[in-house]
Amino acid sequence: MTLSLICPTKYSAPWVAAIEAIAPEIDLRVWPDDDDKADVTFALVWAQPEGIFAEYPNLQVISSMGAGVDNLLQDPSIPEQATIVRIVDPRLVSQMGDYVLAATLNHVRQFPTYAQQQQQQQWQPLQPRNIDEVTVGMMGLGQIGRAVANRLAQAGFQVVGWSRGAKIMAGVTVFAGKNQMQDFLSASEILVCLLPLTSATENILNAETLAQLPQGAYLINVARGNHLVEEDLLSLLDDDHLSGACLDVVSQEPLPQEHPFWSHPKITITPHIASLTDPVSVAPQIVENYRRMMARQPLLNQVDRQQGY
Ligand code: NDP
């Protein structure tokens, strides 16, 4: 029984160290040096080469190294019998809360405008809005979205949320499903996307949906780049329907040199760092799932392959 790390774009050493520190008994290998692929029953993966799972005849569990599984689930070589699990981690949640709170306050207190004024040596005070008069809409109320919505509400924002199924959340007005999407969008002065990327949510931020936001609304996308139709965002910014956007994720990462987002005065870009998985923090749940697999017990944080999240 072997656990193999398949993560060509990530530095594997901290993951190996974090797992070995708490579970030295696990036979741990790192692709492509995991020669005896028939021994591998548990794969810990990120940005795996497409089709790789066909080389592992006895895989029982595939664990994403992060919260998102969109890239993983696109791989046609995932064996039918394998259980897919992902990361759910309080540190990932709190980092995301820090980022979204910073981005919302940055927008409400007009820091981007003051940065431009500073370039022009312009001293021009602007009237700030009180945050309790600003409504933030959270798209996606899962492990991360729900906690970030609560954090924003605690900070003083009005918060509305939207998910697939109906929910009750203290201090957050929740809308659910396609039928209530328009009501949700029309209330959202700042829209935060924390949806998983699935066939139902790809391109969900488009000309039609973004036009339903109030005039002057602001977009924060911290989920996946392919939620957003990028040309539609540019048109709505140029028309002044939207006042700006903060994008941690884009459809092609790294963002190509010639992309208009780089120099757009209303767009803030960060390089997919809103919340980063810390191997030390998540190693215990990976090891727990490995042990559960060995003991044939139900795994933690399972992904519904049909729903795609
Ligand atoms: P979860 O799977 O826990 O939650 C997903 C939420 O989205 C649920 O509330 C779900 O509704 C809702 N949802 C899914 N499909 C739809 C739909 N078609 N219509 C309406 N709502 C829908 O995800 P997490 O909170 O753990 O993570 C969200 C995403 O954040 C990840 O998939 C990842 O892509 C991204 N992420 C980005 C990071 C970054 O650094 N930029 C870091 C970490 C994550 P319901 O509750 O009804 O099922």
Coordinates of C-alpha atoms and ligand atoms in Angstrom, one line a residue:
M1 CA 0.0 0.0 0.0
T2 CA 1.6 3.2 -1.2
L3 CA 0.7 6.9 -1.1
S4 CA 2.0 8.7 -4.2
L5 CA 2.2 12.5 -4.6
I6 CA 1.5 13.5 -8.2
C7 CA 2.0 17.3 -8.3
P8 CA 4.3 18.4 -11.2
T9 CA 3.7 22.1 -10.6
K10 CA 4.2 22.0 -6.8
Y11 CA 7.3 21.6 -4.8
S12 CA 6.7 18.2 -3.2
A13 CA 9.3 18.4 -0.3
P14 CA 7.1 20.3 2.2
W15 CA 4.3 17.8 1.6
V16 CA 6.6 14.8 2.1
A17 CA 8.0 16.3 5.3
A18 CA 4.6 17.2 6.7
I19 CA 3.2 13.7 6.1
E20 CA 6.3 11.8 7.2
A21 CA 6.4 13.9 10.4
I22 CA 3.1 12.5 11.6
A23 CA 2.9 9.2 9.8
P24 CA 6.3 7.7 9.2
E25 CA 4.8 4.3 8.6
I26 CA 3.2 5.3 5.3
D27 CA 5.1 4.2 2.2
L28 CA 5.3 7.6 0.5
R29 CA 6.5 8.1 -3.1
V30 CA 6.7 11.1 -5.4
W31 CA 5.7 10.8 -9.1
P32 CA 7.5 10.1 -11.5
D33 CA 9.8 8.1 -9.1
D34 CA 7.0 5.9 -7.9
D35 CA 8.1 2.9 -9.9
D36 CA 5.8 0.2 -8.5
K37 CA 2.5 1.8 -9.6
A38 CA 0.5 -1.3 -8.9
D39 CA 1.3 -0.7 -5.1
V40 CA -0.2 2.8 -5.1
T41 CA -3.7 2.9 -3.6
F42 CA -3.8 6.6 -2.6
A43 CA -2.8 9.4 -4.8
L44 CA -2.4 13.0 -3.5
V45 CA -2.6 15.2 -6.6
W46 CA -2.5 18.7 -8.0
A47 CA -2.3 19.6 -11.7
Q48 CA -1.7 16.0 -12.6
P49 CA -0.6 15.1 -16.2
E50 CA -3.8 14.2 -18.0
G51 CA -4.4 10.5 -18.3
I52 CA -1.9 9.6 -15.5
F53 CA -4.4 7.5 -13.5
A54 CA -4.5 4.9 -16.2
E55 CA -1.0 3.9 -15.0
Y56 CA -2.2 3.0 -11.5
P57 CA -4.4 -0.1 -11.6
N58 CA -5.2 -0.3 -7.9
L59 CA -6.1 3.3 -7.0
Q60 CA -8.7 3.5 -4.3
V61 CA -8.5 7.2 -3.3
I62 CA -7.6 10.3 -5.1
S63 CA -7.1 13.4 -2.9
S64 CA -6.9 16.9 -4.2
M65 CA -4.2 18.9 -2.6
G66 CA -6.6 21.9 -2.5
A67 CA -10.2 22.7 -2.0
G68 CA -11.0 22.8 -5.7
V69 CA -11.4 19.6 -7.8
D70 CA -12.4 21.1 -11.2
N71 CA -9.0 20.3 -12.9
L72 CA -8.9 16.8 -11.3
L73 CA -12.4 15.8 -12.3
Q74 CA -11.7 16.6 -15.9
D75 CA -9.3 13.8 -16.2
P76 CA -10.9 10.9 -18.1
S77 CA -8.5 8.4 -16.6
I78 CA -10.0 8.5 -13.1
P79 CA -11.0 4.9 -12.3
E80 CA -14.7 4.3 -11.7
Q81 CA -14.0 2.7 -8.3
A82 CA -11.8 5.6 -6.9
T83 CA -13.2 7.8 -4.2
I84 CA -12.4 11.5 -4.7
V85 CA -11.7 13.7 -1.6
R86 CA -10.5 17.2 -1.2
I87 CA -9.2 19.6 1.4
V88 CA -11.4 21.4 3.9
D89 CA -9.1 23.4 6.3
P90 CA -9.8 26.2 8.8
R91 CA -6.6 28.0 7.7
L92 CA -7.6 28.0 4.1
V93 CA -11.0 29.4 5.2
S94 CA -9.5 32.1 7.4
Q95 CA -7.0 33.2 4.7
M96 CA -9.8 33.5 2.2
G97 CA -11.7 35.6 4.8
D98 CA -8.7 37.9 5.2
Y99 CA -8.4 38.4 1.4
V100 CA -12.1 39.0 0.8
L101 CA -12.4 41.4 3.7
A102 CA -9.3 43.3 2.5
A103 CA -10.7 43.5 -1.1
T104 CA -14.1 44.7 0.0
L105 CA -12.7 47.3 2.3
N106 CA -10.1 48.4 -0.3
H107 CA -13.0 49.0 -2.7
V108 CA -15.4 50.7 -0.2
R109 CA -12.6 53.0 1.1
Q110 CA -11.5 53.8 -2.5
F111 CA -7.9 52.8 -2.1
P112 CA -7.5 52.2 -5.9
T113 CA -8.7 55.7 -6.6
Y114 CA -6.3 57.2 -4.0
A115 CA -3.4 55.2 -5.5
Q116 CA -4.2 56.8 -8.9
Q117 CA -4.4 60.2 -7.2
Q118 CA -1.0 59.7 -5.6
Q119 CA 0.5 59.0 -9.0
Q120 CA -0.8 62.4 -10.1
Q121 CA 0.1 64.1 -6.8
Q122 CA -3.5 64.9 -6.3
W123 CA -4.9 65.5 -2.8
Q124 CA -8.6 65.0 -3.1
P125 CA -10.7 63.6 -0.2
L126 CA -13.7 61.5 -1.3
Q127 CA -16.8 60.8 0.8
P128 CA -16.6 57.2 2.1
R129 CA -19.6 55.0 2.4
N130 CA -20.4 53.3 5.7
I131 CA -20.0 49.6 5.4
D132 CA -23.3 48.9 7.1
E133 CA -24.9 50.5 4.0
V134 CA -23.1 48.2 1.6
T135 CA -24.5 44.8 0.6
V136 CA -22.1 42.1 -0.3
G137 CA -23.4 39.1 -2.2
M138 CA -21.6 35.7 -1.7
M139 CA -22.0 33.3 -4.6
G140 CA -21.4 29.9 -3.0
L141 CA -22.1 29.1 0.6
G142 CA -19.9 26.0 1.1
Q143 CA -17.1 25.4 3.5
I144 CA -15.3 28.6 2.5
G145 CA -18.1 30.9 1.2
R146 CA -20.3 30.4 4.3
A147 CA -17.5 31.3 6.7
V148 CA -16.4 34.3 4.6
A149 CA -20.1 35.5 4.5
N150 CA -20.2 35.3 8.3
R151 CA -16.9 37.2 8.6
L152 CA -18.2 40.0 6.3
A153 CA -21.4 40.2 8.3
Q154 CA -19.4 40.4 11.6
A155 CA -17.3 43.2 10.1
G156 CA -20.5 45.2 9.6
F157 CA -21.5 44.6 5.9
Q158 CA -25.0 43.7 4.9
V159 CA -24.6 40.2 3.4
V160 CA -26.7 38.1 1.1
G161 CA -25.8 34.7 -0.2
W162 CA -26.6 32.3 -3.0
S163 CA -26.3 28.5 -3.2
R164 CA -27.8 25.6 -5.0
G165 CA -29.9 24.4 -2.1
A166 CA -31.8 26.5 0.3
K167 CA -30.1 27.4 3.6
I168 CA -30.8 29.3 6.8
M169 CA -27.9 31.5 8.0
A170 CA -28.1 33.9 10.9
G171 CA -27.4 37.4 9.7
V172 CA -27.2 36.5 6.0
T173 CA -30.2 36.5 3.7
V174 CA -29.9 33.4 1.5
F175 CA -31.2 32.9 -2.0
A176 CA -31.1 29.5 -3.7
G177 CA -31.1 28.1 -7.2
K178 CA -31.6 29.7 -10.6
N179 CA -35.1 31.0 -9.7
Q180 CA -33.7 33.3 -7.1
M181 CA -30.5 34.2 -8.8
Q182 CA -31.8 37.5 -10.2
D183 CA -33.1 38.7 -6.8
F184 CA -29.7 37.8 -5.3
L185 CA -27.7 39.6 -8.0
S186 CA -29.9 42.7 -7.9
A187 CA -29.1 43.1 -4.2
S188 CA -25.3 42.6 -4.5
E189 CA -23.3 45.8 -4.6
I190 CA -20.2 43.8 -4.2
L191 CA -20.3 40.3 -5.7
V192 CA -17.9 37.7 -4.4
C193 CA -17.6 34.4 -6.3
L194 CA -16.8 31.4 -4.2
L195 CA -18.5 28.7 -6.3
P196 CA -16.8 25.5 -7.4
L197 CA -16.1 25.3 -11.1
T198 CA -18.6 22.8 -12.6
S199 CA -20.5 22.5 -15.9
A200 CA -23.3 24.4 -14.2
T201 CA -21.1 27.3 -13.0
E202 CA -18.7 27.8 -15.9
N203 CA -19.1 31.3 -17.4
I204 CA -21.7 32.1 -14.8
L205 CA -20.3 35.6 -14.5
N206 CA -21.3 36.9 -17.9
A207 CA -23.0 39.9 -19.6
E208 CA -26.5 38.8 -18.7
T209 CA -25.8 38.0 -15.0
L210 CA -23.4 40.9 -14.3
A211 CA -25.9 43.3 -15.9
Q212 CA -28.3 42.3 -13.1
L213 CA -26.0 43.7 -10.5
P214 CA -26.8 47.3 -9.3
Q215 CA -25.2 50.2 -11.3
G216 CA -21.6 50.7 -10.0
A217 CA -21.3 47.2 -8.5
Y218 CA -17.9 45.7 -7.8
L219 CA -16.8 42.1 -8.6
I220 CA -14.4 39.9 -6.5
N221 CA -13.6 36.6 -8.1
V222 CA -11.6 34.3 -5.9
A223 CA -13.0 31.0 -7.2
R224 CA -11.8 30.0 -10.7
G225 CA -11.1 32.1 -13.8
N226 CA -13.5 30.2 -16.0
H227 CA -16.5 31.4 -13.9
L228 CA -16.0 34.7 -15.7
V229 CA -16.5 35.6 -19.3
E230 CA -13.6 38.1 -19.4
E231 CA -14.7 40.1 -22.5
D232 CA -18.1 40.6 -20.8
L233 CA -16.4 42.1 -17.7
L234 CA -14.4 44.5 -19.9
S235 CA -17.6 45.7 -21.7
L236 CA -19.4 46.3 -18.4
L237 CA -16.5 48.2 -16.9
D238 CA -16.2 50.3 -20.1
D239 CA -19.9 51.1 -19.9
D240 CA -19.5 52.0 -16.2
H241 CA -22.1 49.5 -15.2
L242 CA -19.5 47.9 -13.0
S243 CA -17.1 50.2 -11.1
G244 CA -14.2 47.7 -10.8
A245 CA -13.1 44.1 -10.2
C246 CA -10.6 42.3 -8.0
L247 CA -9.5 39.1 -9.6
D248 CA -7.4 36.5 -7.9
V249 CA -8.1 33.9 -10.6
V250 CA -8.2 34.3 -14.4
S251 CA -8.9 31.9 -17.3
Q252 CA -5.3 31.5 -18.3
E253 CA -2.8 31.4 -15.4
P254 CA -0.3 33.0 -15.4
L255 CA -2.1 35.9 -17.0
P256 CA -0.6 36.4 -20.5
Q257 CA 1.7 39.4 -20.9
E258 CA -0.6 41.0 -23.5
H259 CA -3.8 40.6 -21.6
P260 CA -5.9 43.8 -21.1
F261 CA -6.5 43.1 -17.4
W262 CA -2.8 43.9 -16.6
S263 CA -3.2 47.6 -17.3
H264 CA -6.9 48.2 -16.8
P265 CA -7.4 51.0 -14.3
K266 CA -10.5 49.4 -12.8
I267 CA -9.0 46.0 -12.3
T268 CA -6.8 44.7 -9.4
I269 CA -5.0 41.4 -10.1
T270 CA -3.4 39.0 -7.7
P271 CA -1.7 35.8 -8.7
H272 CA -4.1 33.1 -7.3
I273 CA -3.0 33.6 -3.7
A274 CA -6.2 34.4 -2.0
S275 CA -5.8 31.3 0.1
L276 CA -3.0 28.7 -0.1
T277 CA -3.0 25.2 1.2
D278 CA -0.4 24.8 4.0
P279 CA 0.9 21.2 4.0
V280 CA 1.5 21.2 7.8
S281 CA -2.1 22.2 8.4
V282 CA -3.7 19.7 6.0
A283 CA -1.4 16.7 6.5
P284 CA -3.5 15.3 9.4
Q285 CA -6.6 15.0 7.3
I286 CA -4.7 13.4 4.4
V287 CA -3.2 10.8 6.8
E288 CA -6.7 10.3 8.4
N289 CA -8.1 9.5 5.0
Y290 CA -5.3 7.2 4.2
R291 CA -5.9 5.3 7.5
R292 CA -9.7 5.3 6.9
M293 CA -9.0 3.8 3.4
M294 CA -6.9 1.1 5.0
A295 CA -9.6 0.4 7.6
R296 CA -12.4 0.5 4.9
Q297 CA -14.1 3.4 6.8
P298 CA -16.0 6.3 5.2
L299 CA -13.6 9.0 4.0
L300 CA -13.6 12.7 5.1
N301 CA -14.5 15.5 2.6
Q302 CA -15.7 13.4 -0.2
V303 CA -16.5 14.9 -3.6
D304 CA -19.8 14.1 -5.4
R305 CA -18.5 13.3 -8.9
Q306 CA -21.9 13.8 -10.5
Q307 CA -22.3 17.4 -9.1
G308 CA -18.6 18.1 -9.7
Y309 CA -17.9 19.5 -6.1
Ligands
NDP1 P1 -17.9 23.8 -1.4 O1 -18.0 22.7 -2.3 O2 -17.8 23.6 0.1 O3 -19.1 24.8 -1.6 C1 -19.7 25.1 -2.9 C2 -20.8 26.0 -2.7 O4 -21.2 26.4 -4.0 C3 -22.0 25.4 -2.0 O5 -22.7 26.3 -1.2 C4 -22.9 25.0 -3.2 O6 -24.3 25.0 -3.0 C5 -22.6 26.1 -4.2 N1 -22.9 25.7 -5.6 C6 -22.4 24.7 -6.3 N2 -22.9 24.7 -7.5 C7 -23.8 25.6 -7.6 C8 -24.8 26.1 -8.5 N3 -24.9 25.5 -9.7 N4 -25.6 27.1 -8.2 C9 -25.6 27.7 -7.0 N5 -24.7 27.3 -6.1 C10 -23.9 26.3 -6.3 O7 -16.6 24.7 -1.9 P2 -15.6 25.6 -1.0 O8 -16.3 26.6 -0.3 O9 -14.7 24.6 -0.2 O10 -14.7 26.2 -2.2 C11 -15.3 27.0 -3.2 C12 -14.2 27.2 -4.3 O11 -13.3 28.1 -3.9 C13 -13.4 25.9 -4.6 O12 -14.0 25.0 -5.5 C14 -12.1 26.6 -5.3 O13 -12.3 26.6 -6.7 C15 -12.1 28.0 -4.8 N6 -10.9 28.3 -4.0 C16 -10.1 29.3 -4.4 C17 -8.9 29.6 -3.7 C18 -8.0 30.7 -4.1 O14 -6.9 30.8 -3.6 N7 -8.4 31.5 -5.1 C19 -8.5 28.8 -2.5 C20 -9.5 27.8 -2.2 C21 -10.7 27.5 -2.9 P3 -24.9 23.9 -1.9 O15 -24.4 24.4 -0.6 O16 -26.4 24.1 -2.0 O17 -24.4 22.6 -2.3

